[in-house]
Each structure stands twice: as C-alpha cells, then as structure tokens.
Short mmCIF file of C-alpha atoms in Angstrom, two decimals:
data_model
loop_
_atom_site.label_atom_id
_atom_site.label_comp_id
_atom_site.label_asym_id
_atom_site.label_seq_id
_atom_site.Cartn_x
_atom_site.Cartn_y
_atom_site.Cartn_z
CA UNK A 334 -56.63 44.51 16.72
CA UNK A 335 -54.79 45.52 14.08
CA UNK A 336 -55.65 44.12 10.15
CA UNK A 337 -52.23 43.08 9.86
CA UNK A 338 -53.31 40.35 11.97
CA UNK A 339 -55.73 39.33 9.53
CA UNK A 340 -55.22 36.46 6.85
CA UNK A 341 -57.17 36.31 3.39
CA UNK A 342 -57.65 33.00 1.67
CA UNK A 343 -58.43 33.26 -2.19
CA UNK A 344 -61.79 31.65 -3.02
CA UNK A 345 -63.29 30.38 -6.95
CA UNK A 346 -64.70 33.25 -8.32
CA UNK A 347 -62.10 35.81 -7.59
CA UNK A 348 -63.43 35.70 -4.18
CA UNK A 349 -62.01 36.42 -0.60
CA UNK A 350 -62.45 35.01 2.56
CA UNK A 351 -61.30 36.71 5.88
CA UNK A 352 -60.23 35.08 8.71
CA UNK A 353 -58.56 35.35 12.37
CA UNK A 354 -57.04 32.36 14.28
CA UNK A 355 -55.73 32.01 17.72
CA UNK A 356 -54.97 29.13 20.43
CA UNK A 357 -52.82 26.19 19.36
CA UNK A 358 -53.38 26.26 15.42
CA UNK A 359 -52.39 22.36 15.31
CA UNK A 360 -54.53 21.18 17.37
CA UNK A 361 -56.80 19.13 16.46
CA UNK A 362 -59.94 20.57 18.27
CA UNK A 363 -61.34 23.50 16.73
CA UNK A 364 -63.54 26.12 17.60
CA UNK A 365 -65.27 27.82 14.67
CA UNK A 366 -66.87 31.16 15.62
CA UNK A 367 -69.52 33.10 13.85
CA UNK A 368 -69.59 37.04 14.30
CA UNK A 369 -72.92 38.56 14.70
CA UNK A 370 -74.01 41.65 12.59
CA UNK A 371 -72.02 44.64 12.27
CA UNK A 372 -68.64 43.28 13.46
CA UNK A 373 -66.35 40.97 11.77
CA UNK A 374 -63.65 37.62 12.63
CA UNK A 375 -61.96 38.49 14.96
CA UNK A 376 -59.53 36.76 17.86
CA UNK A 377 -57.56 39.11 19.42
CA UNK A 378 -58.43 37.79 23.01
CA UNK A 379 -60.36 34.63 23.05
CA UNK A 380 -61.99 33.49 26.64
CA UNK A 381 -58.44 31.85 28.70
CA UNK A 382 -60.72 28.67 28.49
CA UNK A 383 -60.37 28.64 25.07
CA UNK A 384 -56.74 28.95 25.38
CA UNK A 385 -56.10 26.80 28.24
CA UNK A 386 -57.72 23.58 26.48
CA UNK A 387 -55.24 24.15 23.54
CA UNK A 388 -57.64 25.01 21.47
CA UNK A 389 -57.46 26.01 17.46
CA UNK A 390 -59.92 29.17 17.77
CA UNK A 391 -61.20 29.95 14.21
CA UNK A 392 -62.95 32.90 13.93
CA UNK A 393 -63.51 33.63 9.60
CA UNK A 394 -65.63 37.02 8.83
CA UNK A 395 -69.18 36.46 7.00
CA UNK A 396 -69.77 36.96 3.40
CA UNK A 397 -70.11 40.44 2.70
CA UNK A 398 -68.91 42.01 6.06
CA UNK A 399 -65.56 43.42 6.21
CA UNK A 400 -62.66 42.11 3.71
CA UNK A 401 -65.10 38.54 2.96
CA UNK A 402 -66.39 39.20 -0.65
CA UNK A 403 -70.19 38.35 -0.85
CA UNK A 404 -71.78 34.94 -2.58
CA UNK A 405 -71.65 34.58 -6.12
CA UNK A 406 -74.90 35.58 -7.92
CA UNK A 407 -75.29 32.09 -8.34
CA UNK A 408 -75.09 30.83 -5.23
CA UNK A 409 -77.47 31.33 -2.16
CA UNK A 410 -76.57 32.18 1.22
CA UNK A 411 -76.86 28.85 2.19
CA UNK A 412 -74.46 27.51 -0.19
CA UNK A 413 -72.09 30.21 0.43
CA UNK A 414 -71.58 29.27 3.92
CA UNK A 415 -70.99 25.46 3.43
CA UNK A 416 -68.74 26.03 0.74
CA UNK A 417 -66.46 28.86 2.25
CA UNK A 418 -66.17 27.08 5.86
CA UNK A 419 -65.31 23.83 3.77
CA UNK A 420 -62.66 25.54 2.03
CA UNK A 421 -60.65 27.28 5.21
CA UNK A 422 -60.87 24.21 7.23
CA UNK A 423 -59.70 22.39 4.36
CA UNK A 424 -56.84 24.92 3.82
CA UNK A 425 -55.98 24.87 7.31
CA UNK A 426 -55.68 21.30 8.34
CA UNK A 427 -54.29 20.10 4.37
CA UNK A 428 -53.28 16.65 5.82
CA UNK A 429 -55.34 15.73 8.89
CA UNK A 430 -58.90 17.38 7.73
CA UNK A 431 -60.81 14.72 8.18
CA UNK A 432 -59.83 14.17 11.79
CA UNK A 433 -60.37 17.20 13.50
CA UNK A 434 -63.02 17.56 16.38
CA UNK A 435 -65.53 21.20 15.43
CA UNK A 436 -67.19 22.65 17.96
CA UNK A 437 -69.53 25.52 16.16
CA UNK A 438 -70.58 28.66 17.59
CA UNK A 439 -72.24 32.17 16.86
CA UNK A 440 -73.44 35.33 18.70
CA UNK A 441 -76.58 36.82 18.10
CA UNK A 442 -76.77 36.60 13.84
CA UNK A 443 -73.84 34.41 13.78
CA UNK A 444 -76.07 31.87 15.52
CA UNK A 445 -77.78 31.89 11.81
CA UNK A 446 -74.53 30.36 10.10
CA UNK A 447 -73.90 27.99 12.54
CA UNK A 448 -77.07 26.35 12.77
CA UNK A 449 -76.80 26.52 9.08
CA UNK A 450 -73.61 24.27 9.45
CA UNK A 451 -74.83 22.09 11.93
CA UNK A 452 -78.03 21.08 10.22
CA UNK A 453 -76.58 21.03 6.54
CA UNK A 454 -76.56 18.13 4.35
CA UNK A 455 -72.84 16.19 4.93
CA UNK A 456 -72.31 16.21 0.83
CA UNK A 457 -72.13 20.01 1.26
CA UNK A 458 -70.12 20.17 4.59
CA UNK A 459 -68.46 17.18 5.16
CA UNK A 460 -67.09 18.45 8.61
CA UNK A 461 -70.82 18.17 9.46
CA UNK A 462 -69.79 15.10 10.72
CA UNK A 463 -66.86 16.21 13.18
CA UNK A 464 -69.03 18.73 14.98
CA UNK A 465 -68.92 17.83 18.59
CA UNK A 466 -71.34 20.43 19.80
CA UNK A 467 -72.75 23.78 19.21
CA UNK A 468 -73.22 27.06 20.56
CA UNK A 469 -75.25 29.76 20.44
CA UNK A 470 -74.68 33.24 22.29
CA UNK A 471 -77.75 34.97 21.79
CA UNK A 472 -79.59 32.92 19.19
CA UNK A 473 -81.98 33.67 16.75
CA UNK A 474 -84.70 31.50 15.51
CA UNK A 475 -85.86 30.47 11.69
CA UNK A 476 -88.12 32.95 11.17
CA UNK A 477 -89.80 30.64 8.28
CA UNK A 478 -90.35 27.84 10.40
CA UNK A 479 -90.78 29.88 13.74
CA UNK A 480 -94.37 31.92 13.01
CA UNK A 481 -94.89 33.13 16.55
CA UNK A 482 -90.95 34.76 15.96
CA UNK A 483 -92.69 38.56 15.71
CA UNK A 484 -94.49 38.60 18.90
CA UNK A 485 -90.85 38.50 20.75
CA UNK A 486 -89.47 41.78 18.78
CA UNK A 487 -89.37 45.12 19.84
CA UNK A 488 -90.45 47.69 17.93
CA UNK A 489 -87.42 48.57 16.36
CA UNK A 490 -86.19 45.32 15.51
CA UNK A 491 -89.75 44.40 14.26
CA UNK A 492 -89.18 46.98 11.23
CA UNK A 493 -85.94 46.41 10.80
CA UNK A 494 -85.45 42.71 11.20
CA UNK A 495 -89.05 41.04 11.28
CA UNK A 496 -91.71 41.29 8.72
CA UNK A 497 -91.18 44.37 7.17
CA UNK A 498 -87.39 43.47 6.19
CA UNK A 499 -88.17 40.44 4.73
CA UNK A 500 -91.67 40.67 2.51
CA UNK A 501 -91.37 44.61 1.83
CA UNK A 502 -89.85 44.28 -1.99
CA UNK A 503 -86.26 45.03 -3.34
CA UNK A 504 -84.73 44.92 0.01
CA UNK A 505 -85.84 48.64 0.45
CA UNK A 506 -85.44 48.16 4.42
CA UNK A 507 -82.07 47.02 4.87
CA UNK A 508 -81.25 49.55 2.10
CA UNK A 509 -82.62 52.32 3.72
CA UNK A 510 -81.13 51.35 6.77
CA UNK A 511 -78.01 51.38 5.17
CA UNK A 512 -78.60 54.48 3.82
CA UNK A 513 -79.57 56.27 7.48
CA UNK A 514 -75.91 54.67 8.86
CA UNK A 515 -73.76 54.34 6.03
CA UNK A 516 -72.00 58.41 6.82
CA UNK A 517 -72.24 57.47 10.88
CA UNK A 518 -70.31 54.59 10.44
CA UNK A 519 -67.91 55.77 8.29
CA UNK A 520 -65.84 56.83 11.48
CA UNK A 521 -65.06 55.54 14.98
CA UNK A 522 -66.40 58.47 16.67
CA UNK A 523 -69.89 57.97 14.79
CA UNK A 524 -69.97 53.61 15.56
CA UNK A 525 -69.16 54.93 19.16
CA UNK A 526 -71.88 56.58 19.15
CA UNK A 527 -74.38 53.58 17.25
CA UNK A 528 -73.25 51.51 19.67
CA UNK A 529 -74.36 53.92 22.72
CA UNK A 530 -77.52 54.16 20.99
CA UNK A 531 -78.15 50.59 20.46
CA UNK A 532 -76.23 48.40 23.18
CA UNK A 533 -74.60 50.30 25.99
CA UNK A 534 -76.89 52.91 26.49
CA UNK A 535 -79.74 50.14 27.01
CA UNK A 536 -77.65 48.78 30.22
CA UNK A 537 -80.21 48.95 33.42
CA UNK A 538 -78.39 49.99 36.53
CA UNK A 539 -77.58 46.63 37.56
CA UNK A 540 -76.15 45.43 34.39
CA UNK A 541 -73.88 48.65 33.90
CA UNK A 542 -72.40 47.38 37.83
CA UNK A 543 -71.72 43.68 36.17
CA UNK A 544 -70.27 45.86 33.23
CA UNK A 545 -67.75 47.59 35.41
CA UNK A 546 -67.14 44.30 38.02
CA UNK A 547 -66.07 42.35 34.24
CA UNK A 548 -64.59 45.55 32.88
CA UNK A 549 -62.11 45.62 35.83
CA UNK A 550 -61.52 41.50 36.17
CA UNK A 551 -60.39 41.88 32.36
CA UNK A 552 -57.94 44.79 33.55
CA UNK A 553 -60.02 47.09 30.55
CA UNK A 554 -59.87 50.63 30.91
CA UNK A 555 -62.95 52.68 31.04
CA UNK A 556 -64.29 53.06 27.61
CA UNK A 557 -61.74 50.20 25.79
CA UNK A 558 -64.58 48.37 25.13
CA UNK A 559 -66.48 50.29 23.24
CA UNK A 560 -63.47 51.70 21.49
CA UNK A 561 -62.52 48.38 20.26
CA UNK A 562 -66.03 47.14 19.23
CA UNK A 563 -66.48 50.48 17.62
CA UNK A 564 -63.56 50.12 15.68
CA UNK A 565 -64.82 46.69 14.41
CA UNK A 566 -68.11 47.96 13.34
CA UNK A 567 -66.39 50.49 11.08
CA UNK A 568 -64.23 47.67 9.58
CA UNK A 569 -67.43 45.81 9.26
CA UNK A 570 -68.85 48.04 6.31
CA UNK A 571 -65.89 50.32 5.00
CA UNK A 572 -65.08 47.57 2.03
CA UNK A 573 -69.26 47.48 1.29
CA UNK A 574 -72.49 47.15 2.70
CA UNK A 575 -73.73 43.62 1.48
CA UNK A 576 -73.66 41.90 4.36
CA UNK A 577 -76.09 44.06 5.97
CA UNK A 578 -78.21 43.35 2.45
CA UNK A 579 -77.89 39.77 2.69
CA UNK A 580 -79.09 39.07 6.13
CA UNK A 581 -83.15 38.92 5.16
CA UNK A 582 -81.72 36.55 2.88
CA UNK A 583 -80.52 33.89 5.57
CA UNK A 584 -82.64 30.86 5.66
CA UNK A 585 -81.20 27.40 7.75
CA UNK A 586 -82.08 25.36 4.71
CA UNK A 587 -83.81 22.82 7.19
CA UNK A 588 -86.91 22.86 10.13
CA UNK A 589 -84.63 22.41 13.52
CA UNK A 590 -87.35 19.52 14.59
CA UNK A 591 -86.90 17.80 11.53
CA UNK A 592 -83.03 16.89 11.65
CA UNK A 593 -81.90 13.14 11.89
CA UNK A 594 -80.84 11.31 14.87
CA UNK A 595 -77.48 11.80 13.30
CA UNK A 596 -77.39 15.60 12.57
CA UNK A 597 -79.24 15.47 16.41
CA UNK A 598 -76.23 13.90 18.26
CA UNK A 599 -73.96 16.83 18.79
CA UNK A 600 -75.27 18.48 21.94
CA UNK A 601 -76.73 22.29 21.27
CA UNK A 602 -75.95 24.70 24.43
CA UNK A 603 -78.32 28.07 23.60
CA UNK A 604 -77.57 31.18 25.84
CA UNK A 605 -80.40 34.17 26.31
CA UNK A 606 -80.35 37.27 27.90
CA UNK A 607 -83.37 38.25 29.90
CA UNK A 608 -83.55 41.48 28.80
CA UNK A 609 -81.68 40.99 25.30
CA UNK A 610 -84.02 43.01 22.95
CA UNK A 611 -81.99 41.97 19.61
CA UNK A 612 -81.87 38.21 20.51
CA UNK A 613 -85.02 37.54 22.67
CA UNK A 614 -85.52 35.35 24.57
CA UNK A 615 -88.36 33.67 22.97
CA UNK A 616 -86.08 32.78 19.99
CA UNK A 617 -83.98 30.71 22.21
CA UNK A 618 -87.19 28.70 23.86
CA UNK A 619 -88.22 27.92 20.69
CA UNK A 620 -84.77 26.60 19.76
CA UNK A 621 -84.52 24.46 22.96
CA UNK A 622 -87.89 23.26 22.00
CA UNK A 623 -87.36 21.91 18.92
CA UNK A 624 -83.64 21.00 18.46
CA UNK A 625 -83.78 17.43 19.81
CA UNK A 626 -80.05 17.55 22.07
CA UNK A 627 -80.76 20.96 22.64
CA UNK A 628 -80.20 22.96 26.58
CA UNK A 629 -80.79 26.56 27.48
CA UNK A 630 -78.57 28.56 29.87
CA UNK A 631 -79.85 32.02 30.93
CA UNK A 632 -78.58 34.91 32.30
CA UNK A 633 -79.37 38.50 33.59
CA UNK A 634 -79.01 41.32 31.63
CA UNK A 635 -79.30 42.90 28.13
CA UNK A 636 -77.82 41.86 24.54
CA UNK A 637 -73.77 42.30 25.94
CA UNK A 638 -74.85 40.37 28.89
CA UNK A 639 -73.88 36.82 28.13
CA UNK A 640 -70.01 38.76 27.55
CA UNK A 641 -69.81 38.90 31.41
CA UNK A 642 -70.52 35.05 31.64
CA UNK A 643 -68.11 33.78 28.85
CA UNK A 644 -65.61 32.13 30.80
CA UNK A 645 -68.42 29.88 32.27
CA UNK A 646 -70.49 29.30 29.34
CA UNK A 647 -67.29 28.04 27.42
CA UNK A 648 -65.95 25.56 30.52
CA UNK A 649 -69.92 24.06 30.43
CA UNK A 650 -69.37 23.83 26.22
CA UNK A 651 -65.99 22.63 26.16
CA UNK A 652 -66.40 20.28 29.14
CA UNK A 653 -65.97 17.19 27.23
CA UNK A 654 -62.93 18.03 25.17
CA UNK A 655 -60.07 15.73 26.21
#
C-alpha cells in the first residue's frame, strides 16, 4: 500500500498522528486496530468479514512508529494513547461521537494499547464506554503484574523483551538493538531478510503447508507476503526509531483482575499460537485468567499463525454486531 493512502491528523504539540481507514467510514460500528511492533496502520485489505458487516475499520499507527510523532516529554505512554485515540475518533465522527459502537483490537504488541484502552479510566477515554468487545491476536501480558511472564520467553526474546530490556539502565537494550538493525532495515531487501530470520523462517513443515493453502485462497503470489510486510517494516522506522525505544516503557496503567464490573462487561476474545515464540502462549492463559469476561481461542502454528484463521476469529468477535 502506497503512503498516499495514508491520512495525518495534526495533534497539540506540533504532533502527528497516522492513520488508515477502510470499510464503510459512516458507520457507526468501528473497529480500532492496533499494529504490533515493527509495522505500522495499515488497511489495505481488511478480513471480507470486516467488510461485509459494514464496518468503519480504523487502523491509526503507534506513537513513534512510522509518520506518528512520539509522546510529549511530558506525557507517559499511557497518556499518549488515551489522548491520541480520543482525538481521531473525535475527528472522525465530529457529530455522532458519542454514539458509535468500538470494538478494540491488537496483534502481538498492539495487544498492549488496547488493553490499555479498554481498562483506562473513562475521564481519559471517554469511548471507554462504547467498547463492545476486545481482541487480542497474539497477546502479551503486564509484565508488572504478571511475575511468572519470563518463564514463557525464549531466549531471544528474554534479552530483548523480558528482564534485561526493562531494568538494564538508559534503555541500552532496545538501543543496541536498534543499533544492530537500524542499516538492515533501512531497505526492503534487508527487512526481507529480518523477517526470514525472525517469522517465516521459524514455520515447521506443517505450518509452511497452511502458509501456502491461505497464500493461494487469498490469490497471493509466492513471496507477496513477505514483500508487503517487508515493505511495512521499513516504513516502520525510516522517520525514527522511538517506537522501538518506547516499548519497555508500556505499562496498562491497571492489574487486569482488578477492573470494575463496568470496565469487565465488554467480552475479551484472546488468540495464541501454540508455537508463537514472540507472543506465548502463557501470556494469553494468564490473560484469560484474570480478565473477568475474558475467552481464549487457540490455534496451531507459530507467531503468523493466527493470519491463516482471521476470517474465523473476526465472524466469532463480530458475532453480535447488528
């Protein structure tokens, strides 16, 4: 997708926000989609489900990934996030903002945001109130709250994402990550490559057959998807690196078993991969667990799994929309 399709809303601060939008951008049902790491908004071909319900699909990029400027030194991640998604779903529904029906959902470190949103106090999101559900493709748990959240990492993500990234001082590992990627990502060639490295070359056997079997149903070409993800990754950092810097940073704001019955009444649908090293599974158990409307739904497969099974997990989300 091209960035002429994307739109830029001016924030306080001399601030940007980034955003994509596709589906019926009246309607009054909106979904609200947060990227993951390393990718940005982005609705060039939302699941037909999504379409077919006449949907408003919002899909806004994260502070500091892509064209979204970061968070004010004065203001915390948290804040950041309630007062950006405030802002575009004000802009975009001027008259009728107040009536809308949200449904909020993430993949894999977008599931950090939208929790974030669903849980936050309604004087700092107001459309706390509309959400009608929530989903989470590959969740990830509060790693303040969840102690045990360690023993579920690999190696890898232990260093980069699990203790190490978040006590070691000045953000040295996220910066030194960015550092060891910052020339391989600079091209699509090189994020072809990261993403070999990191997703598809992780496929078992089995999961690179689904791969193709989806690959085909979606009339892709061999290699389109990793083109186009590839291509997103770039976009991702070529502006600046600060969203990679910020995500030690992210911190719900609240204990998911401590909510109210009214914060609790939107229903929580959590997806996990068996064999998702980046979003284990025992982030999502712990979720289900303690999120009081909370249900798990879990599939075969690594961290792209859950792409093969969209169409189904969004007919089992969206079942109750009119």
């Amino acid at each position: 997708m091209s960035a002429s399709h994307e739109r830029k809303l001016a924030l306080l601060g001399g601030r940007t926000l980034a955003y994509e939008q596709a589906g019926n951008t009246s309607s009054p049902i909106v979904v609200l989609y947060l990227h993951g790491a390393f990718t940005i908004g982005e609705a060039s071909k939302p699941s037909s489900v999504i379409l077919s319900k006449g949907v408003h699909y919002v899909a806004p990029t994260l502070p500091g990934w892509g064209n979204t400027s970061s968070p004010l030194p004065s203001t915390s991640y948290v804040d950041c996030i309630l007062s950006d998604m405030t802002v575009l779903l004000n802009h975009l529904y001027p008259e009728g903002s107040r009536n809308i029906t949200l449904y909020v959902a993430g993949g894999s470190y977008g599931t950090a945001p939208a929790q974030i949103l669903y849980g936050a106090p309604y004087e700092k999101f107001p459309y706390g109130r509309r959400i009608a559900g929530l989903l989470l493709l590959g969740a990830i748990s509060p790693f303040y709250y969840h102690r045990d959240y360690a023993k579920h990492m690999s190696w890898g993500n232990y260093i980069m994402a699990g203790p190490p990234a978040r006590y070691v001082p000045f953000n040295l590992v996220a910066r030194l990550v960015k550092l060891a990627l910052a020339k391989r990502l600079s091209t699509v060639e090189g994020a072809e490559k990261f993403l070999q490295d990191t997703v598809f070359g992780k496929m078992g056997e089995a999961e690179r057959k689904e791969f193709a079997q989806w690959r085909d149903a979606q009339r892709l070409e061999e290699g389109e998807t990793e083109r186009k993800m590839a291509r997103n990754v770039m976009r991702s950092v070529a502006t600046s690196w600060d969203g990679l810097l910020l995500m030690p940073q992210a911190d719900w704001g609240f204990r998911p078993g401590g909510l109210d019955e009214e914060h609790s009444r939107p229903p929580i649908l959590i997806t996990s991969s068996k064999d998702d090293q980046m979003s284990p599974e025992g982030f999502a158990k712990y979720l289900v667990a303690n999120y009081k409307n909370a249900r798990m739904k879990s599939v075969g497969g690594g961290h792209l799994s859950i792409l093969y099974h969209l169409d189904e997990v969004w007919t089992e989300f969206l079942a109750v929309v009119p």
